[in-house]
Coordinates of C-alpha atoms in Angstrom, one line a residue:
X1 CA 83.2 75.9 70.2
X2 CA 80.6 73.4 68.6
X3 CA 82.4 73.0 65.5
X4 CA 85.2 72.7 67.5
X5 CA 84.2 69.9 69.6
X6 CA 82.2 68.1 66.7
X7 CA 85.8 68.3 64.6
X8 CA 87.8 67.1 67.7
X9 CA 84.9 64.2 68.9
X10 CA 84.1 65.4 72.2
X11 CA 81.4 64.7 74.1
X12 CA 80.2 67.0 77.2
X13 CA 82.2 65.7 79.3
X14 CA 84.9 66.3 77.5
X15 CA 83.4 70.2 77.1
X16 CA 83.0 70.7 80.3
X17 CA 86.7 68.8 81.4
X18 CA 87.6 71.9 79.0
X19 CA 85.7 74.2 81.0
X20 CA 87.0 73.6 84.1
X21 CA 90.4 73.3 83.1
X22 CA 90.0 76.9 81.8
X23 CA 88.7 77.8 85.5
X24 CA 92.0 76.3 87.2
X25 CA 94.2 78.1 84.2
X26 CA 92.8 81.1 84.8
X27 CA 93.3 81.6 88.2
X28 CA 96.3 82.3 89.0
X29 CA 96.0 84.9 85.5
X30 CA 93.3 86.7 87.7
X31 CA 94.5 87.0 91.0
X32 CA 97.6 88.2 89.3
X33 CA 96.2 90.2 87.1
X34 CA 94.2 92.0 90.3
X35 CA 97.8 92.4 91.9
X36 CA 98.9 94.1 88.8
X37 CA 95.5 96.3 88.8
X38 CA 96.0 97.9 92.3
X39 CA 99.8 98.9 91.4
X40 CA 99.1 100.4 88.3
X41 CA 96.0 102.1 89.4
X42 CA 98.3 103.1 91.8
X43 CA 100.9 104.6 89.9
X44 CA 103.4 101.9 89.6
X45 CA 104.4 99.8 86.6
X46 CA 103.7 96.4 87.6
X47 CA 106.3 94.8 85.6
X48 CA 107.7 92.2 88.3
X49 CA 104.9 90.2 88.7
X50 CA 106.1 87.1 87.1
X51 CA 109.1 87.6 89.7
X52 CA 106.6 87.8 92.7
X53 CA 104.6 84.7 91.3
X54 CA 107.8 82.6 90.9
X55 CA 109.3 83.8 94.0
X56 CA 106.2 82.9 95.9
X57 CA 106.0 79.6 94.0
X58 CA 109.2 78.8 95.7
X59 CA 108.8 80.0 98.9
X60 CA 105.5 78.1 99.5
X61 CA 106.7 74.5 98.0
X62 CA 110.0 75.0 100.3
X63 CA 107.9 75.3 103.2
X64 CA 105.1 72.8 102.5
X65 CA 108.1 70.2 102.2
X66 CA 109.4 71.8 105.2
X67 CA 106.4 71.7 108.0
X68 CA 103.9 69.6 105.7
X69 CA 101.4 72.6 106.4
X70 CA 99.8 74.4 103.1
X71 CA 98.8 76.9 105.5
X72 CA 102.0 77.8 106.5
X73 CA 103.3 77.4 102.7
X74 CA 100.5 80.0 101.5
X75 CA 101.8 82.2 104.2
X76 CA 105.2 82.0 103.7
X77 CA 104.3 82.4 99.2
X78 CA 102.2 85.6 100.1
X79 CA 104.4 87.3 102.1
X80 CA 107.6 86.9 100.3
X81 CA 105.6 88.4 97.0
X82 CA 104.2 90.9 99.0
X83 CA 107.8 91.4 100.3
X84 CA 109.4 91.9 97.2
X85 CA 106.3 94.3 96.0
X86 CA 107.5 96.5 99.0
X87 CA 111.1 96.1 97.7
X88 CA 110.2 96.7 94.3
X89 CA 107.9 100.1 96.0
X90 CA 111.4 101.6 97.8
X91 CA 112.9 101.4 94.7
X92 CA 110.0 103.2 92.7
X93 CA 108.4 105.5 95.4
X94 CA 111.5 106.1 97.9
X95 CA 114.1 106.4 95.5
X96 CA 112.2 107.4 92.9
X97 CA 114.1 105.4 90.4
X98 CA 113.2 103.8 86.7
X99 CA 110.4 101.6 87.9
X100 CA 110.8 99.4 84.6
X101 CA 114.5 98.9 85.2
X102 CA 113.5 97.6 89.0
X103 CA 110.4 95.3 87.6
X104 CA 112.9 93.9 85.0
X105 CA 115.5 92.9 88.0
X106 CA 113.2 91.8 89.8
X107 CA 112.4 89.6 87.2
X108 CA 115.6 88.0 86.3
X109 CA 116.9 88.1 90.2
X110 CA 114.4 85.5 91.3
X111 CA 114.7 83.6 87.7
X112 CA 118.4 82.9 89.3
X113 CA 117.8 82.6 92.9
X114 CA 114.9 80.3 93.1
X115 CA 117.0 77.2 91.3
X116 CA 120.0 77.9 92.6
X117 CA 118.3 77.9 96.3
X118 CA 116.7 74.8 95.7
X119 CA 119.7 73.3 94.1
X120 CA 121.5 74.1 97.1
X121 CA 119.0 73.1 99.5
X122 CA 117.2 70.0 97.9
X123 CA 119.9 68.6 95.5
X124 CA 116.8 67.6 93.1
X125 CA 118.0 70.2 89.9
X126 CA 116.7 73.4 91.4
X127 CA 113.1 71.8 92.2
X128 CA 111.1 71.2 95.3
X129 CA 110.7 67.7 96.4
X130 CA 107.0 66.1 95.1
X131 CA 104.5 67.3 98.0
X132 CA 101.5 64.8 99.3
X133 CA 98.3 65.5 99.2
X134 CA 98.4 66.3 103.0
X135 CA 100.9 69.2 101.7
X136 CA 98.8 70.8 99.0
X137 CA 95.3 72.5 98.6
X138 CA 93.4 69.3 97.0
X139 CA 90.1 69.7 94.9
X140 CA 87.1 70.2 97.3
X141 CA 84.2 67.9 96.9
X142 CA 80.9 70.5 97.1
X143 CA 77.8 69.3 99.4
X144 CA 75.1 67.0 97.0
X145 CA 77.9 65.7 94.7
X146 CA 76.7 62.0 95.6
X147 CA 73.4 62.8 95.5
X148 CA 73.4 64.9 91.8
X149 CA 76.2 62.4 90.5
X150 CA 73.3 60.4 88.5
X151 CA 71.4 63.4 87.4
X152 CA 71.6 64.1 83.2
X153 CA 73.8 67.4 82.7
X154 CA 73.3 68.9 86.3
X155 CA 74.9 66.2 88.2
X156 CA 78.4 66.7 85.9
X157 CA 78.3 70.6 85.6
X158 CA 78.2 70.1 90.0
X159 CA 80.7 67.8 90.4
X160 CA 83.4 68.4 87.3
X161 CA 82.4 72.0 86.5
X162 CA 81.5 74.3 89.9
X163 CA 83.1 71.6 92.2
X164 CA 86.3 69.9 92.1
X165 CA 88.5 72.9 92.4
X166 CA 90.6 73.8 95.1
X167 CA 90.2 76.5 97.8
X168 CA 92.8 78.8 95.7
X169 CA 89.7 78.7 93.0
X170 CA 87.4 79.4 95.0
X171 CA 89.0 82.3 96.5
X172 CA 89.9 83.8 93.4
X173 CA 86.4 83.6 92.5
X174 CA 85.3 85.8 96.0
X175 CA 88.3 88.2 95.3
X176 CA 87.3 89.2 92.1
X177 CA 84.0 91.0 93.1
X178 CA 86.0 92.0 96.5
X179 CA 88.6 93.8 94.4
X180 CA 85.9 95.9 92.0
X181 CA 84.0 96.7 94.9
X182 CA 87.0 97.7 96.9
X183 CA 88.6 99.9 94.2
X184 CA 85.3 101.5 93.3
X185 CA 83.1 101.6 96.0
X186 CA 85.1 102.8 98.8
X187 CA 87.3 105.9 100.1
X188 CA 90.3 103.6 100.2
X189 CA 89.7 102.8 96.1
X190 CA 89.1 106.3 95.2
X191 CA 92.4 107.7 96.9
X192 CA 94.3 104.7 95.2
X193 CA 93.0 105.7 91.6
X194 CA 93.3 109.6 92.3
X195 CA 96.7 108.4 93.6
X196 CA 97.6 107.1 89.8
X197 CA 95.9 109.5 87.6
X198 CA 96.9 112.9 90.0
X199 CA 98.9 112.5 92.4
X200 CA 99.8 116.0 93.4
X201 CA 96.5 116.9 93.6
X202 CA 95.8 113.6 96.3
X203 CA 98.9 115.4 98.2
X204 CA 96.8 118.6 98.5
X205 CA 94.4 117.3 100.0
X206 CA 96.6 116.1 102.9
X207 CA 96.8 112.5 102.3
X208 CA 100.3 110.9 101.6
X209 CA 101.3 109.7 97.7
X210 CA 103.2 107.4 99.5
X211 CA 102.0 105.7 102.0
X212 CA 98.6 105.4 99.9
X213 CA 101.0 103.6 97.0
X214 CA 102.8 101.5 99.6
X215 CA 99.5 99.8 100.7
X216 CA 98.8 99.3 97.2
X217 CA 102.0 97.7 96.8
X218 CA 101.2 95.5 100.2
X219 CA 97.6 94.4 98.4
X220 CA 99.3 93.4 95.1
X221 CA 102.3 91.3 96.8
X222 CA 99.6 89.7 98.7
X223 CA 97.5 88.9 95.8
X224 CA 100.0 88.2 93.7
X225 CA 101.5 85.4 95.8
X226 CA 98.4 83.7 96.1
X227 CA 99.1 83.3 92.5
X228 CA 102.0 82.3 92.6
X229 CA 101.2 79.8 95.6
X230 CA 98.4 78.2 93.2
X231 CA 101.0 77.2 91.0
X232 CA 103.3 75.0 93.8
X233 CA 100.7 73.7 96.5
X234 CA 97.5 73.9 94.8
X235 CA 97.0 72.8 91.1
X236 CA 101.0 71.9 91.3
X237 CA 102.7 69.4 93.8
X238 CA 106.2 71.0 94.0
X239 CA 108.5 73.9 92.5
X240 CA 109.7 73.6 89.3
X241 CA 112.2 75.5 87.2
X242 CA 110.4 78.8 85.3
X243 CA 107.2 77.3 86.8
X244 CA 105.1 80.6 85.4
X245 CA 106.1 80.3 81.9
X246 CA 105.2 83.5 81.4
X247 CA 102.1 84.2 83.2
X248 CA 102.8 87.3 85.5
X249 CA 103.3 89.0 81.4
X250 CA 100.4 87.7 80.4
X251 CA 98.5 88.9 83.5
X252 CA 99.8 92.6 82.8
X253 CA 98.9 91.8 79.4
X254 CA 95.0 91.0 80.4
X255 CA 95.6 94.3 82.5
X256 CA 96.2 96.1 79.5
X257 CA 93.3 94.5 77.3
X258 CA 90.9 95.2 79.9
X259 CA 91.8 98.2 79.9
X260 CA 93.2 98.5 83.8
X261 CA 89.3 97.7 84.7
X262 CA 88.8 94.1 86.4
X263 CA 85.9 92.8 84.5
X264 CA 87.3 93.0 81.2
X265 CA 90.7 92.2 82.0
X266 CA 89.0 88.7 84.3
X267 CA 87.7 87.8 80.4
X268 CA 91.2 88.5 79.1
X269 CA 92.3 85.8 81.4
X270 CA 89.3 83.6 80.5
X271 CA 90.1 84.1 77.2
X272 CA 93.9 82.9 77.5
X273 CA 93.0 79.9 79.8
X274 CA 90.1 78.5 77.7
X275 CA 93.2 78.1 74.2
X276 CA 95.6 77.1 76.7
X277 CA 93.1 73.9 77.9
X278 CA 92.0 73.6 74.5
X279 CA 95.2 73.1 72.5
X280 CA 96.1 70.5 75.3
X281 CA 92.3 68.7 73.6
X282 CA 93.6 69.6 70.5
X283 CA 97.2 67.9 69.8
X284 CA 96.6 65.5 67.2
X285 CA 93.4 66.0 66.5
X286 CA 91.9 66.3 63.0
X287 CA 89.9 69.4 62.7
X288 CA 87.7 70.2 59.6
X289 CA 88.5 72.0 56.6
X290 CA 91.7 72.2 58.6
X291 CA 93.4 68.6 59.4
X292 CA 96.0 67.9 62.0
X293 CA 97.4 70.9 63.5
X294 CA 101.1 70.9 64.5
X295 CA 101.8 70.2 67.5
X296 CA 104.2 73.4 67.5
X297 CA 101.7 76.0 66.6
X298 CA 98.6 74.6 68.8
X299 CA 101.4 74.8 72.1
X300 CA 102.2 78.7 70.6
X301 CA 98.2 79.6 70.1
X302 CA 97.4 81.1 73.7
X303 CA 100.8 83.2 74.0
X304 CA 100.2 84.2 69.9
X305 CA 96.2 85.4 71.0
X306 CA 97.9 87.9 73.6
X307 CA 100.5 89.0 71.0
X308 CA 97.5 89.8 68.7
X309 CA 95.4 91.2 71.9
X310 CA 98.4 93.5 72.4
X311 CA 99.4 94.6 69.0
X312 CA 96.2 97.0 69.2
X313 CA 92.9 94.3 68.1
X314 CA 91.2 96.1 71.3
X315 CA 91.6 99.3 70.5
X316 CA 93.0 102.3 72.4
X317 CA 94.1 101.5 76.0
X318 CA 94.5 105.0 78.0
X319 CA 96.9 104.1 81.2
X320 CA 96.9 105.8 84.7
X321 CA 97.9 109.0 83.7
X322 CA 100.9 109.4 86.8
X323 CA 102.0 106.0 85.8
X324 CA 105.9 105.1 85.7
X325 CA 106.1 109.0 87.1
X326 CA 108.3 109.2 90.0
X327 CA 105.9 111.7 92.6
X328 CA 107.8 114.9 93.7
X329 CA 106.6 117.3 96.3
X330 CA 106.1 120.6 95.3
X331 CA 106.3 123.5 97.8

């Protein structure tokens, strides 16, 4: 990172305008990624989650240009992800179908919907119109900001690093601890992994597979479209056409790097967010030993590092054991 920044001229403002631009990138990677956690932990391959983000995405820019209200808008994101986790649970756990081949449609159904709805209902291409400030989650200005704003080093790491984020951050940043402590330390987090690793053995003990991976389902919709409302009404100001690029993947890659624990996989998304800020810095600049990088390959670099993370650089990754395994009751 210093070599870095001494190559690319940056000063510590411009570190830590990198630093918080990794913090805003990686959110919506970790409350995704803590979606994807309490499905799989669960038992169910979490492979629509890019669906659920760009369905929610939708949903919430349509009705923040509808009512004005980004309350109503992060209502209306969450439930339709958590709606389609539910849809996505009837296929896996009711009808016990290929729960890859429902992630997948998932997927590409909302890839078509979303524009065409928007076409249809906005005339602007398949996007939302641009949403006001009023409209939106804007950055939050933390108490002392005036006060610190002339102090060396503290007053910029409290006003561009910890503050200036949006409540979507901030939340992330509270749900993070909530989610380990919930999956580990209580009754409700034990039946959800004993759930994913034995599920008949959960189902002798008198509790139901399936309502336990239903409400697992309900947490990761719910999760998940707080991603996905990030992108549209928070750090975004309206829907756009294949909005995620590819982030509800890379989530379920971090899933898989940290090893389905939420810790490691919250670095895998730090990790991801911090090249994807840094080869915006980068384009065009000269580094050492190096020169100009291409424009081409600095834009690839963050999607490349989870190729790499995934071809097997971390090592063996044991999944849920009853993962992707339809539950049948034996009498």
């Amino acid at each position: 990172m210093a070599a870095l920044a001494r190559g690319a001229g940056m000063s510590l403002v411009d570190i830590l305008s990198v630093l918080a631009a990794t913090i805003r990138l990686a959110t919506p990677l970790v409350l995704a990624t803590l979606g994807g956690l309490f499905s799989e932990r669960a038992g169910v391959v979490a492979l629509g989650l890019e669906g659920m983000m760009l369905a929610s995405a939708f949903a919430s820019a349509c009705i923040a240009s509808i009512s004005g209200s980004p309350w109503l808008a992060l209502a209306a994101g969450m439930s339709i992800a958590m709606l389609l986790s539910l849809v996505h649970g009837f296929a896996a756990i009711t009808q016990r179908g290929d729960q890859v081949v429902s992630g997948m449609a998932l997927n590409i159904l909302v890839a078509g919907l979303c524009p065409s709805l928007g076409l249809a209902w906005f005339h602007q291409g398949g996007q939302t119109p641009a949403l006001g400030h009023d409209m939106r989650f804007m950055p939050i200005t933390l108490p002392l900001a005036d006060t610190l704003a002339g102090v060396p080093v503290l007053g910029p790491v409290w006003n561009n690093l910890i503050g200036g984020h949006n409540l979507i951050v901030y939340l992330a940043a509270v749900l993070l601890p909530a989610s380990a402590w919930l999956l580990y330390r209580t009754s409700f987090g034990l039946r959800i992994r004993a759930v994913g690793e034995n599920p008949h053995a959960v189902d002798a003990a008198g509790l139901s597979v399936a309502g336990l991976r239903y409400g697992a389902l309900a947490l990761s919709g719910l999760l998940v479209g707080l991603a996905g409302a990030d992108l549209s009404i928070a750090e975004g100001a309206g829907f756009g056409r294949d909005m995620t690029a590819g982030r509800g993947y890379v989530a379920l890659a971090a899933l898989i790097f940290g090893k389905w624990r939420p810790v490691p996989a919250f670095g895998a998304c730090l990790l991801f967010a911090f090249c994807d800020a840094l080869q915006v810095r980068l384009q065009g600049v000269a580094l050492p030993l190096v020169g100009v990088v291409p424009v081409q390959f600095v834009e690839a670099l963050p999607y490349l590092l989870t190729v790499l993370l995934l071809a097997g650089f971390v090592g063996a990754a044991r999944a849920p054991r009853a993962i992707g395994l339809p539950f049948v009751k034996t009498r």
